[in-house]
Each structure stands twice: as structure tokens, then as C-alpha cells.
PDB file of C-alpha atoms in Angstrom:
ATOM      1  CA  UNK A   1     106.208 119.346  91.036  1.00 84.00           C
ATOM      2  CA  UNK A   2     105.746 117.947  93.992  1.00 88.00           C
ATOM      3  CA  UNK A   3     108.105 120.054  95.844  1.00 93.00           C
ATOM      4  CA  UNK A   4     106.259 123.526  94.468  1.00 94.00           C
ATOM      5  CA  UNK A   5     103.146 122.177  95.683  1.00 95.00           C
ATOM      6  CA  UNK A   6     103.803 121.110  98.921  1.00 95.00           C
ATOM      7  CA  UNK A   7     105.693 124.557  99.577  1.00 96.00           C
ATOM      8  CA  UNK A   8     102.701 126.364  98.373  1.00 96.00           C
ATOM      9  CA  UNK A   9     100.289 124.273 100.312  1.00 95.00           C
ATOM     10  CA  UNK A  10     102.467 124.758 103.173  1.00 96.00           C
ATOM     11  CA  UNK A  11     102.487 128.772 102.582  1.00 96.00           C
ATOM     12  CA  UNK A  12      98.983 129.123 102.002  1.00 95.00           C
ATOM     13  CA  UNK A  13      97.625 127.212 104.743  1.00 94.00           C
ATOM     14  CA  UNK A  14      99.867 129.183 107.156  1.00 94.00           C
ATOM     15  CA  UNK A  15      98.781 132.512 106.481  1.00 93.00           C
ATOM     16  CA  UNK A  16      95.055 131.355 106.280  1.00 92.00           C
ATOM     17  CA  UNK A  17      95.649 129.669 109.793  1.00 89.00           C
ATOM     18  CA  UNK A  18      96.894 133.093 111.604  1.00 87.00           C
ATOM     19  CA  UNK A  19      95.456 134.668 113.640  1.00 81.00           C
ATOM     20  CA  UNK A  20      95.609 137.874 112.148  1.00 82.00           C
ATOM     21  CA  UNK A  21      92.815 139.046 109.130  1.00 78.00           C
ATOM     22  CA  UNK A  22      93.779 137.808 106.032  1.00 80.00           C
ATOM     23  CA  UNK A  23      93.484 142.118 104.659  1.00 79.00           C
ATOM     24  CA  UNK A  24      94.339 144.648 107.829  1.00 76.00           C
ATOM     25  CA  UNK A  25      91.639 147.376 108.276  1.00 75.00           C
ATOM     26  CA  UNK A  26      91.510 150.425 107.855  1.00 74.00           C
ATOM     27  CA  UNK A  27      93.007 149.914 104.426  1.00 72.00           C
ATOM     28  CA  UNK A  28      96.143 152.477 103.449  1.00 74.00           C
ATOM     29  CA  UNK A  29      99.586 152.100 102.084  1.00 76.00           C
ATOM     30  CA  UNK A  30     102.219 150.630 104.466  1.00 74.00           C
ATOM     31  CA  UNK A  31     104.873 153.018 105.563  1.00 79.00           C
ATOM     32  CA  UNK A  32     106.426 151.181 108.591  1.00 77.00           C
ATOM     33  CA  UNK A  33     107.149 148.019 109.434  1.00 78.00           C
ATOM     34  CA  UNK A  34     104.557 147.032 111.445  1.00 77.00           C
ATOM     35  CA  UNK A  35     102.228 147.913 108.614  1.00 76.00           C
ATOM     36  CA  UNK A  36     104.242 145.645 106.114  1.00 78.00           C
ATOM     37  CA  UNK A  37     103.879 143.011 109.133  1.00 78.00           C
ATOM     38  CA  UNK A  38      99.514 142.730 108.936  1.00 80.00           C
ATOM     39  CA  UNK A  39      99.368 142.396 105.197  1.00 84.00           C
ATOM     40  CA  UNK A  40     102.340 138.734 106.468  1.00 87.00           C
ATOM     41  CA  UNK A  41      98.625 136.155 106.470  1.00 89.00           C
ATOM     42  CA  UNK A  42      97.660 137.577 102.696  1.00 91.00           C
ATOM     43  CA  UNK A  43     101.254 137.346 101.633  1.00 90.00           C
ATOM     44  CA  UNK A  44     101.316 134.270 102.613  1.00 94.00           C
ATOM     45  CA  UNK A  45      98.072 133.184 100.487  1.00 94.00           C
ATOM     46  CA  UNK A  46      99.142 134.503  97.788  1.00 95.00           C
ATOM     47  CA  UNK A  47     102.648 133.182  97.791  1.00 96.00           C
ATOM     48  CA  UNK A  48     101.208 129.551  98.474  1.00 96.00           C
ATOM     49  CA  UNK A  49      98.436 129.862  95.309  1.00 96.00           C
ATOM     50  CA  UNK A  50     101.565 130.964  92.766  1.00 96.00           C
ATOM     51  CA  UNK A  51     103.250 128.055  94.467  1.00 97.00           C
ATOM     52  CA  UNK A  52     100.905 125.397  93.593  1.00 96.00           C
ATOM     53  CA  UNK A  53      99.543 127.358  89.926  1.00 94.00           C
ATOM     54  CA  UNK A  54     103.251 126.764  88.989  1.00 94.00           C
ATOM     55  CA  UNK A  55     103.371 123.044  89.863  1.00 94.00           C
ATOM     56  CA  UNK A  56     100.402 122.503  88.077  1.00 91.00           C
ATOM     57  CA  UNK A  57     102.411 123.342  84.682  1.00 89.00           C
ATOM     58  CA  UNK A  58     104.619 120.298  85.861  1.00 86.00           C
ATOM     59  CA  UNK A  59     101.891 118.505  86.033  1.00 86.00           C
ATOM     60  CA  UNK A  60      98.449 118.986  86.335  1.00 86.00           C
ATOM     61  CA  UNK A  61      96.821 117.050  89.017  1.00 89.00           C
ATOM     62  CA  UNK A  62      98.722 118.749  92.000  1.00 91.00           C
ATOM     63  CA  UNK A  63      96.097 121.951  91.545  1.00 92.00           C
ATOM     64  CA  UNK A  64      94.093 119.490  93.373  1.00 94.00           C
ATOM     65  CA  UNK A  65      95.826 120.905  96.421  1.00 95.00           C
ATOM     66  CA  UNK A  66      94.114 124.668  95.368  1.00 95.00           C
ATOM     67  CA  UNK A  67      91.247 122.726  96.245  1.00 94.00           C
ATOM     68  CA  UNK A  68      91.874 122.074  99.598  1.00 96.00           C
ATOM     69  CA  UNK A  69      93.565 125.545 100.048  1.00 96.00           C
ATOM     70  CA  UNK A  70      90.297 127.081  99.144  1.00 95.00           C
ATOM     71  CA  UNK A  71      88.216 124.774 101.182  1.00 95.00           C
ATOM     72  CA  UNK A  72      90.436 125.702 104.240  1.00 94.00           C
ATOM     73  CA  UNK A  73      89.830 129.524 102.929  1.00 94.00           C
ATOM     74  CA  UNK A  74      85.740 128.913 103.002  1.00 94.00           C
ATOM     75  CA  UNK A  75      86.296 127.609 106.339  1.00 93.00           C
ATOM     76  CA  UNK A  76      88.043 130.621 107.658  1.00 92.00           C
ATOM     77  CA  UNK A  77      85.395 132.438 105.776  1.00 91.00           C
ATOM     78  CA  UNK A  78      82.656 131.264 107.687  1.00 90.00           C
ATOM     79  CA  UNK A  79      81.834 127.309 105.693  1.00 88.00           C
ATOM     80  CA  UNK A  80      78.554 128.452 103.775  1.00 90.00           C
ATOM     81  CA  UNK A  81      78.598 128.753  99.932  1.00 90.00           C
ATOM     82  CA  UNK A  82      79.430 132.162  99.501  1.00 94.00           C
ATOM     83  CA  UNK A  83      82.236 131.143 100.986  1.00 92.00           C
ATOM     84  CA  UNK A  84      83.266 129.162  99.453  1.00 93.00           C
ATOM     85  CA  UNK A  85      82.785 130.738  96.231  1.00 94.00           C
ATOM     86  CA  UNK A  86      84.301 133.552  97.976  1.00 93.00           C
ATOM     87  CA  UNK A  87      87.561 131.322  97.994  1.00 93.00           C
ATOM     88  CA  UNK A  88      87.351 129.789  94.922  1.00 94.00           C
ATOM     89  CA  UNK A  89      87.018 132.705  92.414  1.00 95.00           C
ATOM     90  CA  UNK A  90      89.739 134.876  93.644  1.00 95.00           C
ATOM     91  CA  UNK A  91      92.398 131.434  94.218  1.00 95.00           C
ATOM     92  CA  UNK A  92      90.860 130.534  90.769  1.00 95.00           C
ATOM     93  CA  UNK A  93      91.845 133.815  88.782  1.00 96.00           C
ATOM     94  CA  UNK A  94      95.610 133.868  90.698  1.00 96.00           C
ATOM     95  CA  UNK A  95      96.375 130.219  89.100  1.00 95.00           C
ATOM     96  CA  UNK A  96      94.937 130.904  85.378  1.00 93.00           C
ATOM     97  CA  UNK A  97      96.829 134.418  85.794  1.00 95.00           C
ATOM     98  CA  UNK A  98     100.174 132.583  86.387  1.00 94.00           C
ATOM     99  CA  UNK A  99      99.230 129.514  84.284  1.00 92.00           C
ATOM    100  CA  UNK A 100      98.756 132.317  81.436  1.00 92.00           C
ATOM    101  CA  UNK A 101     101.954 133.938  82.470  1.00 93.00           C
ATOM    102  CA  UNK A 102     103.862 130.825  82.112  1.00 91.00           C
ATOM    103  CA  UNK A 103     102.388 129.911  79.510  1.00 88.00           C
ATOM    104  CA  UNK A 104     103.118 133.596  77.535  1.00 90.00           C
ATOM    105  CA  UNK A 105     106.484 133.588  78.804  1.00 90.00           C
ATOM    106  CA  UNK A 106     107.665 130.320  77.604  1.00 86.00           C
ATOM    107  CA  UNK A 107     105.981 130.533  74.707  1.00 83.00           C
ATOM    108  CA  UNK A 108     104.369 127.448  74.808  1.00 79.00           C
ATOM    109  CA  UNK A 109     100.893 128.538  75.240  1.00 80.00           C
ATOM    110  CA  UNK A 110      97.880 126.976  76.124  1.00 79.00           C
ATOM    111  CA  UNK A 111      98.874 123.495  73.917  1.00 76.00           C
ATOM    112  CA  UNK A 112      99.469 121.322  76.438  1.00 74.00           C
ATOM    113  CA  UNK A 113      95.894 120.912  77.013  1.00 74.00           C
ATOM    114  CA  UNK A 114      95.235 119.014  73.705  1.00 75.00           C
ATOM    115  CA  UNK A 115      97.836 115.999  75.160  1.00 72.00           C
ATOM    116  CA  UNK A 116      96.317 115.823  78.452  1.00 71.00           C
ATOM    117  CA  UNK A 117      94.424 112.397  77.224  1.00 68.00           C
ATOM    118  CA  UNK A 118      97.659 111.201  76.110  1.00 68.00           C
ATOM    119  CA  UNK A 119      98.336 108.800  79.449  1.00 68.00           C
ATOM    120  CA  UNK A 120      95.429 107.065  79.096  1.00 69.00           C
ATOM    121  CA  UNK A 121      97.433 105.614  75.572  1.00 71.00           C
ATOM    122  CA  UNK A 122      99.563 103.450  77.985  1.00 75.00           C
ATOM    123  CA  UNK A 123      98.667 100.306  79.401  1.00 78.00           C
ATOM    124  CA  UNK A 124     100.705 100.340  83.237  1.00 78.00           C
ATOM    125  CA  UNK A 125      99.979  97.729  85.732  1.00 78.00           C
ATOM    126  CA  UNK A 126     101.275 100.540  87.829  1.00 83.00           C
ATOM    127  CA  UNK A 127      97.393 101.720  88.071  1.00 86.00           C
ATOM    128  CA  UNK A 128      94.799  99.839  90.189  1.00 89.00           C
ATOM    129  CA  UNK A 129      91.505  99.529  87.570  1.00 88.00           C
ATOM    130  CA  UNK A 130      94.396  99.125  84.402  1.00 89.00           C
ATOM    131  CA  UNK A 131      95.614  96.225  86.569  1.00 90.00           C
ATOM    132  CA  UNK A 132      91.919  95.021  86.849  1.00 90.00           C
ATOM    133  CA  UNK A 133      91.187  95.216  83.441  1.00 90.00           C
ATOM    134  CA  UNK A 134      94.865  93.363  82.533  1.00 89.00           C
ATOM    135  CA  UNK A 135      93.933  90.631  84.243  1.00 90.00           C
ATOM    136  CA  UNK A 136      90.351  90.196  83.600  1.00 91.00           C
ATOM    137  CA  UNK A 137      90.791  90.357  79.744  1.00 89.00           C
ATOM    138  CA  UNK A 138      93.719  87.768  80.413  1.00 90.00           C
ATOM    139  CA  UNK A 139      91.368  85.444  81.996  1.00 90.00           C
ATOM    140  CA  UNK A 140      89.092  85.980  79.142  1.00 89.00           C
ATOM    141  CA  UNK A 141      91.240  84.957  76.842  1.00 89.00           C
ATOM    142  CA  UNK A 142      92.103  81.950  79.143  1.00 90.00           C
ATOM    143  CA  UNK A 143      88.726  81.066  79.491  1.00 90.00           C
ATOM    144  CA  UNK A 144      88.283  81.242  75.827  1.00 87.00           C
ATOM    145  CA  UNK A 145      86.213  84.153  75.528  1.00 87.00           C
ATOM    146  CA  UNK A 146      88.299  86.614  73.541  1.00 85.00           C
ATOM    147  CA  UNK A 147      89.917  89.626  74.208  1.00 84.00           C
ATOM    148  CA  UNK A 148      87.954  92.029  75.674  1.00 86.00           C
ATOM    149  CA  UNK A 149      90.833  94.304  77.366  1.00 84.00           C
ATOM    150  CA  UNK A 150      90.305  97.172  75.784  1.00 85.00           C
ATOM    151  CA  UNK A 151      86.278  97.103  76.861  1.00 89.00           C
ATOM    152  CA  UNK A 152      87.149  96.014  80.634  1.00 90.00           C
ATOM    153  CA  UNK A 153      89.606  99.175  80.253  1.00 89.00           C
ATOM    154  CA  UNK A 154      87.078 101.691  79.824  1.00 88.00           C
ATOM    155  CA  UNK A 155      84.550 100.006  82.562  1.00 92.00           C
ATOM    156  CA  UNK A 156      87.351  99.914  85.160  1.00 92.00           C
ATOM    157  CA  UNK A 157      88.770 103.264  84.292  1.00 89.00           C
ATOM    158  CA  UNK A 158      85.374 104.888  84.941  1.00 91.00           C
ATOM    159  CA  UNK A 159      84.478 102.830  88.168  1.00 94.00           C
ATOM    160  CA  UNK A 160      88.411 104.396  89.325  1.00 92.00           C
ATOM    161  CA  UNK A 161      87.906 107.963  88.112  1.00 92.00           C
ATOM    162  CA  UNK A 162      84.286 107.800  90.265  1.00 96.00           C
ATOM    163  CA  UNK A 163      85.695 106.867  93.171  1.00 96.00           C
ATOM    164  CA  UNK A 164      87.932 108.988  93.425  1.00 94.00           C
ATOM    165  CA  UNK A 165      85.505 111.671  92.341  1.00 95.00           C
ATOM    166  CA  UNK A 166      83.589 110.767  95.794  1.00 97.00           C
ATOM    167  CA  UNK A 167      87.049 110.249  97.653  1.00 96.00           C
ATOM    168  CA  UNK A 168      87.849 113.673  96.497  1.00 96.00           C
ATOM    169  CA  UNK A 169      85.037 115.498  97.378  1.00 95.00           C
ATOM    170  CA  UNK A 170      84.439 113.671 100.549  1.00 96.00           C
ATOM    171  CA  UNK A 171      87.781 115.144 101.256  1.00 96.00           C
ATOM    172  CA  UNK A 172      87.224 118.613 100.472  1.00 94.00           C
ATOM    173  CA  UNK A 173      83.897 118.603 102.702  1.00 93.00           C
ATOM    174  CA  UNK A 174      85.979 117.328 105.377  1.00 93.00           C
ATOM    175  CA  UNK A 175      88.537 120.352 105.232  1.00 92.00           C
ATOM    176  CA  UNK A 176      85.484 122.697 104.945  1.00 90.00           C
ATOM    177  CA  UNK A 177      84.038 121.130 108.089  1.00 88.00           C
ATOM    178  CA  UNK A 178      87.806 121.378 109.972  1.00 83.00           C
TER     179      UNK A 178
END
């Protein structure tokens, strides 16, 4: 997973970084080798977005990176909101075409998506606000109080899932500003 994504992030963000246009004008079929050479930057793109839809079917949180590959894209693009949504939408329909292609041709579908709750079932001190809540509902129950893990759980899961919303997005708005 990780591999695939850091390839594709790697690919993407190299043909968004040429200095050549992302499609050559005027627009016709290649014929030589040169011509094959100006579509290289949108090759590139493309390549890097399959890259990083296919991790994603690993598992799901590294089309994150598409984020920031889009955000880089909006950049390029000129930073204002179209854009960005300029970036988004076409990134957005090259991931959910190969997410539905993997998806067809493993026959596996679109079922995954009904487990995706399924790690918050497990209890790992290996996360920060699950740690939190571990311990605070242990002192609770030191103190006397009762158990109120499971209710400390949902508090510090939120608080995490916040902050990293913000962390996230402060993130993205600092790609967009280069």
C-alpha cells in the first residue's frame, strides 16, 4: 500500500512539476517521437492517480495523498477554486474508474465499504485518543467512579478525528499555497 502510493505520488507530482503543459497544443495524434515526448507531464499524472486509486483498495486512507496531488494540480492551475475543482473532478473520476475496475475485476465489488467501521471494534493502545480514553476510564475505576471507557472512547475519538481534520486541511492549503 504504501509502496503504490508513494510511487504514484512520486509520478504525479513529477509530471505536474515540468515544465512542459500538462496537454501539448495544437492537439493531434502523435506520429513521431517527439510528439509522444509532450504528452511525458500528462502521462505522468495519470500514471501517479492509478498509482495511488490502487493503493487505496489496500487500504483506504492513502487516497489522502490524491489530495495533495490535486492541491499541487490547483496550484499549477493557477490556486483559485476553479482550480481546484478543476483538479479535483477529473483526479476524482480516474480513482472511482479504477476503484470500479478493481472492484469488477476481482469480483469483490463495492462491499468493502460496509466494514470500513470495523477498526474502530478494537481497543489498541497503539492510537493516541484510544490510549487517552484507556487510561482515563482506568483511573475512573481507580478512583471509584465506574467504568466509563467506552464514553471517554467516543469523546477522545472525536477530539482525534478533528484534529486531524484541521491538520489535514491546514496541510492541503499549504500545498495549494507552494
Amino acid at each position: 500500500m504504501l509502496g503504490l502510493m508513494l510511487a504514484g505520488t512520486e509520478f504525479a507530482m513529477r509530471g505536474i512539476d515540468s515544465g512542459q503543459p500538462l496537454i501539448p497544443r495544437p492537439l493531434n495524434w502523435p506520429r513521431h517521437r517527439e510528439d509522444w515526448a509532450r504528452w511525458w507531464p500528462m502521462t505522468m499524472l495519470l500514471t501517479g492517480t492509478v498509482l495511488i486509486a490502487m493503493s487505496s483498495q489496500i487500504k483506504l486512507p492513502s487516497l489522502l495523498a490524491l489530495g495533495f496531488v490535486a492541491m499541487a494540480l490547483a496550484r499549477r492551475l493557477g490556486g483559485t477554486v476553479k482550480a481546484f475543482f478543476q483538479a479535483c473532478v477529473p483526479l476524482g473520476v480516474v480513482a472511482l474508474a479504477v476503484m470500479a475496475l478493481i472492484g469488477w475485476a476481482s469480483g469483490l465489488g463495492f462491499g468493502w465499504l460496509f466494514t470500513l467501521g470495523t477498526a474502530n471494534v478494537v481497543r489498541s493502545w497503539m492510537s493516541p485518543p484510544t490510549l487517552v480514553a484507556l487510561g482515563t476510564g482506568q483511573v475512573g475505576i481507580l478512583l471509584g467512579l465506574g467504568d466509563h471507557t467506552t464514553a471517554v472512547l467516543g469523546l477522545t475519538r472525536g477530539i482525534g478525528v478533528f484534529v486531524i481534520g484541521v491538520l489535514v486541511t491546514w496541510l492541503l492549503l499549504s500545498v495549494l499555497r507552494g
